[in-house]
Short mmCIF file of C-alpha atoms and ligand atoms in Angstrom, two decimals:
data_model
loop_
_atom_site.label_atom_id
_atom_site.label_comp_id
_atom_site.label_asym_id
_atom_site.label_seq_id
_atom_site.Cartn_x
_atom_site.Cartn_y
_atom_site.Cartn_z
CA MET E 1 111.29 142.57 144.72
CA LEU E 2 112.05 139.48 142.75
CA PRO E 3 112.88 139.80 139.06
CA SER E 4 110.08 139.26 136.60
CA ARG E 5 109.45 135.75 135.41
CA SER E 6 109.66 137.01 131.82
CA GLU E 7 113.38 137.69 132.35
CA PHE E 8 113.91 133.91 132.28
CA PRO E 9 113.41 131.48 129.41
CA GLY E 10 109.81 130.28 129.02
CA ASP E 11 110.62 126.71 130.05
CA PHE E 12 112.83 127.70 133.02
CA ILE E 13 111.72 125.66 136.06
CA PHE E 14 111.00 127.37 139.37
CA GLY E 15 110.42 125.39 142.52
CA ALA E 16 111.17 124.87 146.18
CA ALA E 17 112.95 122.00 147.91
CA THR E 18 112.64 119.94 151.09
CA ALA E 19 114.14 116.72 152.47
CA ALA E 20 112.34 113.81 154.14
CA TYR E 21 114.11 113.80 157.52
CA GLN E 22 113.81 117.56 157.88
CA ILE E 23 110.03 117.70 157.45
CA GLU E 24 108.24 114.33 157.65
CA GLY E 25 108.65 113.15 161.21
CA SER E 26 110.30 109.77 161.70
CA GLY E 27 109.71 106.46 163.44
CA PHE E 28 106.13 105.64 162.41
CA GLY E 29 104.37 104.33 159.33
CA GLY E 30 106.56 101.24 159.47
CA ALA E 31 109.77 103.27 159.06
CA GLY E 32 112.99 102.13 160.68
CA PRO E 33 115.32 104.47 162.57
CA SER E 34 117.92 106.28 160.51
CA HIS E 35 121.40 107.23 161.70
CA TRP E 36 120.07 110.74 162.20
CA ASP E 37 117.68 109.42 164.86
CA THR E 38 120.57 107.77 166.69
CA PHE E 39 122.95 110.72 166.17
CA ALA E 40 120.36 113.20 167.43
CA ALA E 41 119.71 111.04 170.53
CA THR E 42 123.23 111.72 171.83
CA PRO E 43 123.20 114.93 173.89
CA GLY E 44 125.47 117.62 172.50
CA ASN E 45 125.30 116.55 168.86
CA ILE E 46 122.41 118.90 168.04
CA ALA E 47 122.30 122.55 169.14
CA ASP E 48 118.94 122.18 170.91
CA ASP E 49 119.21 118.41 171.43
CA SER E 50 116.22 117.94 169.12
CA SER E 51 115.64 115.29 166.47
CA GLY E 52 113.47 114.96 163.38
CA ALA E 53 110.99 112.75 165.27
CA ARG E 54 108.16 115.22 164.72
CA ALA E 55 109.77 117.82 162.44
CA CYS E 56 106.94 119.51 160.47
CA ASP E 57 104.66 116.47 160.64
CA HIS E 58 104.61 116.57 156.87
CA TYR E 59 103.84 112.84 156.85
CA HIS E 60 100.34 113.80 157.96
CA LEU E 61 100.13 117.35 156.56
CA TRP E 62 101.51 116.67 153.08
CA GLU E 63 98.35 117.82 151.31
CA THR E 64 98.53 121.23 153.00
CA ASP E 65 102.19 121.49 152.00
CA LEU E 66 101.56 120.56 148.37
CA ASP E 67 98.74 123.12 148.30
CA LEU E 68 101.28 125.74 149.43
CA MET E 69 103.57 124.72 146.54
CA ARG E 70 100.71 124.94 144.04
CA ASP E 71 99.33 128.21 145.40
CA ALA E 72 102.76 129.84 145.12
CA GLY E 73 102.57 128.94 141.44
CA PHE E 74 105.70 126.79 141.38
CA ASP E 75 106.40 124.44 138.47
CA ALA E 76 108.22 121.74 140.39
CA TYR E 77 108.80 120.34 143.86
CA ARG E 78 112.14 118.87 144.91
CA PHE E 79 111.60 116.29 147.66
CA SER E 80 113.38 113.21 148.93
CA THR E 81 112.36 109.69 149.84
CA SER E 82 113.64 108.32 153.13
CA TRP E 83 115.61 105.10 152.72
CA ALA E 84 114.72 104.19 156.32
CA ARG E 85 111.01 104.64 155.55
CA VAL E 86 111.12 102.69 152.30
CA MET E 87 113.43 99.99 153.71
CA PRO E 88 113.43 100.02 157.54
CA ASP E 89 116.48 97.73 157.74
CA GLY E 90 118.04 99.07 154.54
CA ARG E 91 117.07 95.93 152.60
CA THR E 92 113.45 94.90 153.12
CA LEU E 93 110.61 96.87 151.54
CA ASN E 94 108.06 98.58 153.77
CA PRO E 95 104.96 98.83 151.55
CA GLU E 96 103.44 101.50 153.81
CA GLY E 97 106.45 103.72 153.17
CA LEU E 98 106.23 103.41 149.41
CA ASP E 99 102.47 103.97 149.60
CA PHE E 100 103.13 107.34 151.25
CA TYR E 101 105.43 108.49 148.45
CA ASP E 102 103.02 107.12 145.86
CA ARG E 103 100.24 109.36 147.24
CA LEU E 104 102.67 112.27 147.46
CA VAL E 105 103.71 111.98 143.80
CA ASP E 106 100.09 111.68 142.66
CA GLY E 107 99.33 114.72 144.81
CA MET E 108 102.02 116.69 142.98
CA LEU E 109 100.70 115.73 139.57
CA GLU E 110 97.13 116.64 140.58
CA ARG E 111 98.46 120.09 141.47
CA GLY E 112 100.51 120.58 138.32
CA LEU E 113 103.85 120.17 140.12
CA GLN E 114 106.68 118.25 138.45
CA PRO E 115 108.13 115.72 140.94
CA PHE E 116 111.92 116.09 141.29
CA LEU E 117 113.02 113.21 143.49
CA THR E 118 116.24 112.96 145.49
CA LEU E 119 116.85 109.37 146.59
CA TYR E 120 119.26 110.08 149.43
CA HIS E 121 119.12 113.20 151.56
CA TRP E 122 121.02 111.73 154.50
CA ASP E 123 118.59 109.41 156.32
CA LEU E 124 120.66 106.22 156.18
CA PRO E 125 118.90 103.25 157.85
CA ALA E 126 120.52 102.79 161.28
CA VAL E 127 121.03 99.09 160.57
CA LEU E 128 123.27 99.96 157.62
CA ALA E 129 125.09 102.61 159.65
CA ASP E 130 125.87 99.87 162.20
CA GLN E 131 127.39 97.85 159.39
CA GLY E 132 129.82 100.62 158.54
CA GLY E 133 127.53 102.85 156.50
CA TRP E 134 129.41 104.87 153.90
CA ARG E 135 132.73 103.39 155.07
CA ASN E 136 131.65 99.97 153.85
CA ARG E 137 131.82 99.25 150.12
CA ASP E 138 128.63 97.14 150.36
CA ILE E 139 126.69 100.40 150.55
CA ALA E 140 126.98 100.81 146.78
CA ALA E 141 124.99 97.71 145.86
CA LEU E 142 122.50 98.27 148.67
CA PHE E 143 121.90 101.84 147.51
CA ALA E 144 121.34 100.65 143.94
CA ASP E 145 118.73 98.14 145.20
CA TYR E 146 116.95 100.89 147.11
CA ALA E 147 117.11 103.21 144.07
CA THR E 148 115.56 100.63 141.75
CA ALA E 149 112.83 99.77 144.28
CA VAL E 150 111.77 103.42 144.41
CA GLN E 151 112.05 103.78 140.64
CA ALA E 152 109.89 100.68 140.12
CA ARG E 153 107.07 102.21 142.15
CA LEU E 154 107.32 105.92 141.28
CA GLY E 155 109.40 106.11 138.11
CA ASP E 156 106.49 106.34 135.67
CA ARG E 157 105.45 109.69 137.20
CA LEU E 158 108.75 111.37 138.11
CA ALA E 159 110.16 114.33 136.18
CA SER E 160 113.67 113.55 137.36
CA ILE E 161 115.77 111.58 139.83
CA ALA E 162 118.86 112.73 141.72
CA THR E 163 120.82 109.92 143.33
CA LEU E 164 122.50 111.75 146.21
CA ASN E 165 122.26 115.11 147.89
CA GLU E 166 125.64 116.71 148.60
CA PRO E 167 128.25 113.94 148.69
CA TRP E 168 130.68 116.36 150.40
CA CYS E 169 128.32 116.56 153.37
CA ILE E 170 127.69 112.80 153.35
CA ALA E 171 131.42 112.06 153.36
CA TRP E 172 133.51 114.97 154.67
CA LEU E 173 131.15 116.93 156.93
CA SER E 174 129.97 113.68 158.53
CA HIS E 175 133.19 111.62 158.75
CA PHE E 176 135.98 114.21 158.94
CA LEU E 177 134.45 117.36 160.45
CA GLY E 178 132.06 115.29 162.58
CA HIS E 179 129.15 117.73 162.40
CA HIS E 180 126.63 115.33 160.87
CA ALA E 181 125.73 111.68 161.46
CA PRO E 182 127.68 109.49 162.15
CA GLY E 183 129.77 112.27 163.70
CA LEU E 184 133.25 110.85 163.01
CA ARG E 185 136.51 112.80 162.90
CA ASP E 186 138.64 110.31 161.07
CA ILE E 187 140.55 110.88 157.84
CA ARG E 188 140.46 107.21 156.92
CA ALA E 189 136.68 106.92 157.37
CA ALA E 190 136.17 110.19 155.50
CA SER E 191 138.41 109.15 152.61
CA ARG E 192 136.61 105.87 152.14
CA ALA E 193 133.25 107.65 152.29
CA MET E 194 134.53 110.17 149.70
CA HIS E 195 134.91 107.26 147.30
CA HIS E 196 131.97 105.08 148.32
CA VAL E 197 129.39 107.85 147.87
CA LEU E 198 130.50 108.18 144.27
CA LEU E 199 130.61 104.42 143.76
CA ALA E 200 127.05 104.19 145.14
CA HIS E 201 125.99 106.91 142.72
CA GLY E 202 127.58 105.14 139.74
CA THR E 203 126.18 101.75 140.70
CA ALA E 204 122.69 103.20 141.10
CA MET E 205 122.97 105.07 137.79
CA GLU E 206 123.72 101.82 136.00
CA ALA E 207 120.82 100.00 137.65
CA LEU E 208 118.37 102.85 137.09
CA ARG E 209 119.30 103.14 133.41
CA ALA E 210 118.87 99.40 132.98
CA ASP E 211 115.35 99.82 134.39
CA GLY E 212 114.51 102.60 131.95
CA ALA E 213 114.68 105.50 134.41
CA ARG E 214 114.97 108.93 132.77
CA ASN E 215 116.45 112.32 133.52
CA LEU E 216 119.05 111.21 136.05
CA GLY E 217 121.40 113.49 137.92
CA ILE E 218 123.16 114.20 141.19
CA VAL E 219 123.18 117.23 143.49
CA LEU E 220 126.53 118.73 144.58
CA ASN E 221 127.18 121.60 146.95
CA PHE E 222 129.72 124.28 146.10
CA GLU E 223 131.31 126.96 148.22
CA THR E 224 133.89 129.40 146.80
CA SER E 225 137.22 129.11 148.66
CA HIS E 226 139.26 132.25 149.21
CA PRO E 227 142.58 132.75 151.02
CA VAL E 228 142.11 134.51 154.37
CA ASP E 229 145.18 136.73 153.73
CA ASP E 230 147.88 137.09 151.09
CA SER E 231 150.29 134.55 152.59
CA PRO E 232 151.37 131.58 150.45
CA GLU E 233 150.03 129.25 153.20
CA ALA E 234 146.54 130.73 152.87
CA ALA E 235 146.65 130.43 149.09
CA GLU E 236 147.65 126.78 149.46
CA SER E 237 144.94 126.14 152.03
CA ALA E 238 142.22 127.70 149.86
CA ALA E 239 143.36 125.66 146.87
CA ARG E 240 143.34 122.45 148.94
CA GLN E 241 139.84 123.10 150.25
CA ASP E 242 138.68 123.93 146.74
CA ALA E 243 140.00 120.55 145.61
CA ILE E 244 138.28 118.63 148.44
CA TYR E 245 135.01 120.54 148.38
CA ASN E 246 134.49 121.80 144.84
CA GLN E 247 136.51 119.51 142.56
CA TRP E 248 136.66 116.00 144.05
CA PHE E 249 133.13 114.99 143.08
CA ILE E 250 132.57 116.84 139.82
CA ARG E 251 135.94 115.78 138.40
CA ALA E 252 135.28 112.11 139.15
CA LEU E 253 131.73 112.33 137.76
CA MET E 254 133.00 113.90 134.54
CA GLY E 255 135.76 111.31 134.10
CA GLN E 256 138.49 113.85 134.93
CA GLY E 257 139.89 111.85 137.86
CA TYR E 258 140.35 112.94 141.46
CA PRO E 259 142.28 116.23 141.93
CA GLU E 260 145.96 115.72 142.87
CA THR E 261 145.85 118.31 145.65
CA ALA E 262 143.16 116.30 147.45
CA LEU E 263 144.61 112.89 146.62
CA GLU E 264 147.73 113.85 148.52
CA GLY E 265 145.92 113.37 151.84
CA ILE E 266 142.95 111.22 150.86
CA GLY E 267 144.69 108.84 148.45
CA PRO E 268 146.58 106.80 151.07
CA HIS E 269 143.27 105.92 152.77
CA LEU E 270 141.21 105.04 149.71
CA PRO E 271 140.06 101.43 149.35
CA GLU E 272 142.46 99.31 147.35
CA GLY E 273 141.74 99.18 143.64
CA TRP E 274 139.69 102.38 143.70
CA GLN E 275 141.02 103.25 140.24
CA HIS E 276 138.90 100.45 138.78
CA ASP E 277 135.71 102.16 139.99
CA MET E 278 136.34 105.43 138.19
CA GLU E 279 134.67 104.41 134.96
CA ARG E 280 131.48 103.36 136.75
CA ILE E 281 131.49 106.62 138.73
CA ALA E 282 131.68 108.61 135.49
CA ALA E 283 128.37 107.20 134.18
CA PRO E 284 126.82 109.82 131.86
CA LEU E 285 124.53 112.30 133.63
CA ASP E 286 121.43 113.98 132.20
CA TRP E 287 121.80 117.01 134.44
CA LEU E 288 123.77 118.38 137.38
CA GLY E 289 122.23 119.95 140.48
CA VAL E 290 124.09 122.79 142.19
CA ASN E 291 123.47 123.85 145.78
CA TYR E 292 124.98 127.24 146.55
CA TYR E 293 124.86 129.17 149.80
CA THR E 294 128.09 130.96 150.62
CA ARG E 295 131.87 131.27 150.45
CA LYS E 296 134.59 130.51 153.00
CA LEU E 297 137.98 132.03 153.73
CA HIS E 298 140.79 129.55 154.40
CA GLY E 299 144.06 129.81 156.24
CA HIS E 300 146.81 127.65 157.64
CA LEU E 301 146.43 125.74 160.90
CA PRO E 302 149.29 123.74 162.43
CA GLY E 303 148.43 120.04 162.44
CA PRO E 304 147.96 117.03 160.19
CA TRP E 305 146.70 117.30 156.61
CA PRO E 306 144.53 119.12 155.53
CA ASN E 307 145.50 121.62 158.33
CA ASP E 308 142.88 124.17 157.36
CA ARG E 309 141.24 126.97 159.31
CA ALA E 310 137.96 128.11 157.75
CA GLU E 311 136.44 131.49 158.53
CA ASP E 312 133.65 133.75 157.48
CA GLY E 313 134.78 137.15 156.21
CA PRO E 314 133.39 140.65 156.58
CA LEU E 315 130.33 140.41 154.30
CA PRO E 316 126.80 140.50 155.75
CA ARG E 317 125.80 137.07 157.07
CA THR E 318 122.73 134.90 157.45
CA ARG E 319 121.56 133.24 160.67
CA MET E 320 123.93 130.36 159.85
CA GLY E 321 126.87 132.77 160.00
CA TRP E 322 127.26 132.28 156.25
CA GLU E 323 128.39 135.30 154.25
CA ILE E 324 126.03 136.47 151.52
CA ARG E 325 127.81 136.58 148.16
CA PRO E 326 125.37 136.19 145.24
CA GLU E 327 128.03 136.65 142.55
CA GLY E 328 129.59 133.39 143.76
CA LEU E 329 126.63 131.59 142.22
CA SER E 330 127.22 132.95 138.72
CA GLU E 331 130.98 132.46 139.12
CA PHE E 332 130.45 128.80 140.00
CA LEU E 333 127.99 128.11 137.22
CA VAL E 334 130.33 129.67 134.65
CA ARG E 335 133.35 127.82 136.06
CA LEU E 336 131.49 124.48 136.05
CA ALA E 337 130.52 124.91 132.41
CA ARG E 338 134.03 125.97 131.41
CA ASP E 339 136.07 123.44 133.40
CA HIS E 340 133.83 120.43 133.86
CA ILE E 341 130.38 120.03 132.38
CA GLY E 342 130.26 122.06 129.17
CA ASP E 343 126.71 122.09 127.87
CA LEU E 344 125.22 119.60 130.36
CA PRO E 345 121.93 121.00 131.72
CA VAL E 346 122.32 122.37 135.21
CA LEU E 347 119.77 123.25 137.87
CA VAL E 348 120.22 125.32 141.00
CA THR E 349 118.72 122.71 143.32
CA GLU E 350 119.18 124.73 146.54
CA ASN E 351 119.79 128.33 147.49
CA GLY E 352 118.31 130.07 150.49
CA MET E 353 118.89 131.82 153.77
CA ALA E 354 118.05 131.53 157.44
CA LEU E 355 117.19 134.69 159.31
CA GLU E 356 118.43 135.96 162.67
CA PRO E 357 116.41 134.88 165.71
CA GLY E 358 113.75 137.51 166.23
CA GLU E 359 113.65 138.07 162.49
CA ASP E 360 112.08 134.63 162.11
CA VAL E 361 108.80 136.21 161.27
CA THR E 362 106.65 136.32 158.22
CA GLU E 363 107.80 139.83 157.15
CA ASP E 364 111.08 138.50 155.75
CA ALA E 365 112.19 141.37 153.50
CA ALA E 366 115.85 140.34 153.90
CA ARG E 367 115.01 136.93 152.43
CA VAL E 368 113.20 138.49 149.47
CA ALA E 369 116.29 140.61 148.80
CA PHE E 370 118.55 137.54 149.10
CA ILE E 371 116.47 135.55 146.63
CA GLY E 372 116.27 138.48 144.21
CA GLU E 373 120.05 138.86 144.19
CA HIS E 374 120.62 135.16 143.60
CA LEU E 375 118.04 135.01 140.83
CA ARG E 376 119.87 137.89 139.17
CA ALA E 377 123.12 135.94 139.53
CA ALA E 378 121.39 132.97 137.88
CA ARG E 379 120.21 135.27 135.08
CA SER E 380 123.79 136.49 134.66
CA ALA E 381 124.99 132.87 134.29
CA LEU E 382 122.41 132.38 131.52
CA ASP E 383 123.75 135.52 129.82
CA GLN E 384 127.23 134.01 129.99
CA GLY E 385 126.06 130.92 128.13
CA VAL E 386 125.46 128.47 131.01
CA ASN E 387 122.82 125.86 130.18
CA LEU E 388 120.86 126.64 133.34
CA ARG E 389 117.37 125.12 133.40
CA GLY E 390 115.88 125.97 136.77
CA PHE E 391 116.07 127.29 140.31
CA PHE E 392 114.78 125.70 143.53
CA TYR E 393 114.58 127.71 146.74
CA TRP E 394 115.66 126.00 149.98
CA SER E 395 113.23 125.50 151.62
CA LEU E 396 109.47 125.47 151.27
CA LEU E 397 109.05 125.19 155.04
CA ASP E 398 110.96 126.13 158.18
CA ASN E 399 112.31 122.74 159.20
CA TYR E 400 114.81 120.62 161.12
CA GLU E 401 118.15 122.22 160.28
CA TRP E 402 120.29 119.16 161.13
CA ALA E 403 122.95 119.89 163.78
CA PHE E 404 121.37 123.31 164.35
CA GLY E 405 117.99 121.83 165.32
CA TYR E 406 114.93 124.01 165.00
CA GLY E 407 116.72 127.38 165.46
CA PRO E 408 117.50 128.56 161.93
CA ARG E 409 114.44 129.04 159.74
CA PHE E 410 114.95 128.78 155.97
CA GLY E 411 111.29 128.54 154.94
CA LEU E 412 109.13 130.53 152.57
CA VAL E 413 106.44 129.33 154.95
CA HIS E 414 106.65 129.74 158.73
CA VAL E 415 105.95 126.64 160.82
CA ASP E 416 104.73 126.90 164.40
CA TYR E 417 106.26 123.72 165.82
CA ALA E 418 103.68 123.53 168.65
CA SER E 419 100.49 123.80 166.60
CA MET E 420 102.09 122.82 163.23
CA LYS E 421 100.30 125.79 161.71
CA ARG E 422 101.80 126.98 158.41
CA THR E 423 101.92 130.73 157.63
CA PRO E 424 103.23 131.97 154.30
CA LYS E 425 105.91 134.64 154.63
CA ALA E 426 106.45 137.73 152.46
CA SER E 427 108.99 135.66 150.46
CA TRP E 428 106.29 133.11 149.60
CA HIS E 429 104.04 135.96 148.42
CA ALA E 430 106.94 137.43 146.42
CA PHE E 431 107.39 134.13 144.58
CA ARG E 432 103.64 133.92 144.01
CA TYR E 433 103.63 137.39 142.51
CA MET E 434 106.62 136.49 140.32
CA MET E 435 105.16 133.16 139.18
CA ARG E 436 101.95 134.82 138.01
CA GLY E 437 104.22 136.67 135.56
C1 PNW W 501 122.26 121.82 152.69
N1 PNW W 501 128.23 123.12 155.02
O1 PNW W 501 123.14 121.43 153.69
C2 PNW W 501 121.25 120.69 152.70
O2 PNW W 501 121.04 120.08 151.45
C3 PNW W 501 119.96 121.00 153.37
O3 PNW W 501 119.40 119.81 153.85
C4 PNW W 501 120.17 122.05 154.44
O4 PNW W 501 119.03 122.27 155.21
C5 PNW W 501 120.64 123.31 153.75
O5 PNW W 501 121.80 123.09 152.97
C6 PNW W 501 120.89 124.47 154.69
O6 PNW W 501 121.93 124.15 155.57
C7 PNW W 501 124.39 121.92 153.94
O7 PNW W 501 128.56 123.05 156.23
C8 PNW W 501 124.81 121.83 155.26
O8 PNW W 501 129.02 123.51 154.15
C9 PNW W 501 126.07 122.22 155.60
C10 PNW W 501 126.93 122.72 154.62
C11 PNW W 501 126.53 122.81 153.31
C12 PNW W 501 125.25 122.42 152.97
#
């Protein structure tokens, strides 16, 4: 059972989230290829060697999907625009792409759903990736141009805009750990990306403000870092990962500077003169988005900085292997308010779980329990004074789970990838029951 809606403030926003590449289908409607199309085309990069070429065919079934959002009774829908669809070469407008999002936003308003846009959820135009992508400083101005083009067309009807989804994933997971496009394992590339994502955010913020855009934010992912044992090396490793994962971005955004523990290894590779960008990066935000899924245990690994070994501990896990630890959500929200953001409005922009294969059915009681526990953790953060304004479940639909392909299913709604039939799961019904209050 989910908690009752009346346990939350009257204007608390409930919604579900998706991302363009994971649901739309790519490579038609005038869209250019993104670096995810090229990354997925290399055998071995994706668990089932699949791509987002068809995904959930949301590009054609978007009305059905918005109906599912409305019928669940949600207040808001968090979606993303694809840069490669809006600008196939990263620079030139594709009117057909913007037309699609124009219809989508009108469709949300017709159904009483507030449109929460994310401008970048990882589908970088392949042309820009070939020019160095997030390693190249030019990305900042190009991203700002893309942001203002979308704002010019949709801005009058949007409830809010997030610049980037999960800079840690864009920079570190993709350029140091190599799990996501462009699949690099290179500390220099990763370090530059760690700075350029933030510079792109700050540059876009400035341009969007100048164009009168409202309610601007960014979405960060957080993962509590715990030492794997009681050795001093493990304590050091957990602290280092906390600095890279949980502090790097929020500190810079709040004008607190990059954390020393992370600068030790990243600093030597940062672009020259990076200090002069810090003011632009710290452009005032209207809200912060928090994505929370799990925790990690960290220990020492021989090798070059950051010589970390990450593990999952003994708690029950989801299909992703991620431990379930709801109290981490309230801990993070409280810590963010105390150490970084104070009273700034915050939204949980993603939280969700994938089920074990075989459990990927519509009777997803484990998911209902997971959501209930995390909503209670969100409620606890409110009780502790956090200015929490809403909660978005990840995801509305089963969809393309990046490097894991179509295996893990996060949806409130089951998708049959052969027929594209949508079937609401018990978790969708639980939300519907809750939303009716
Ligand atoms: C988020 N990690 O990704 C994304 O915003 C979604 O697109 C994605 O489907 C969802 O979480 C579930 O995975 C993450 O390795 C991917 O720490 C990987 C990590 C964190 C977040």
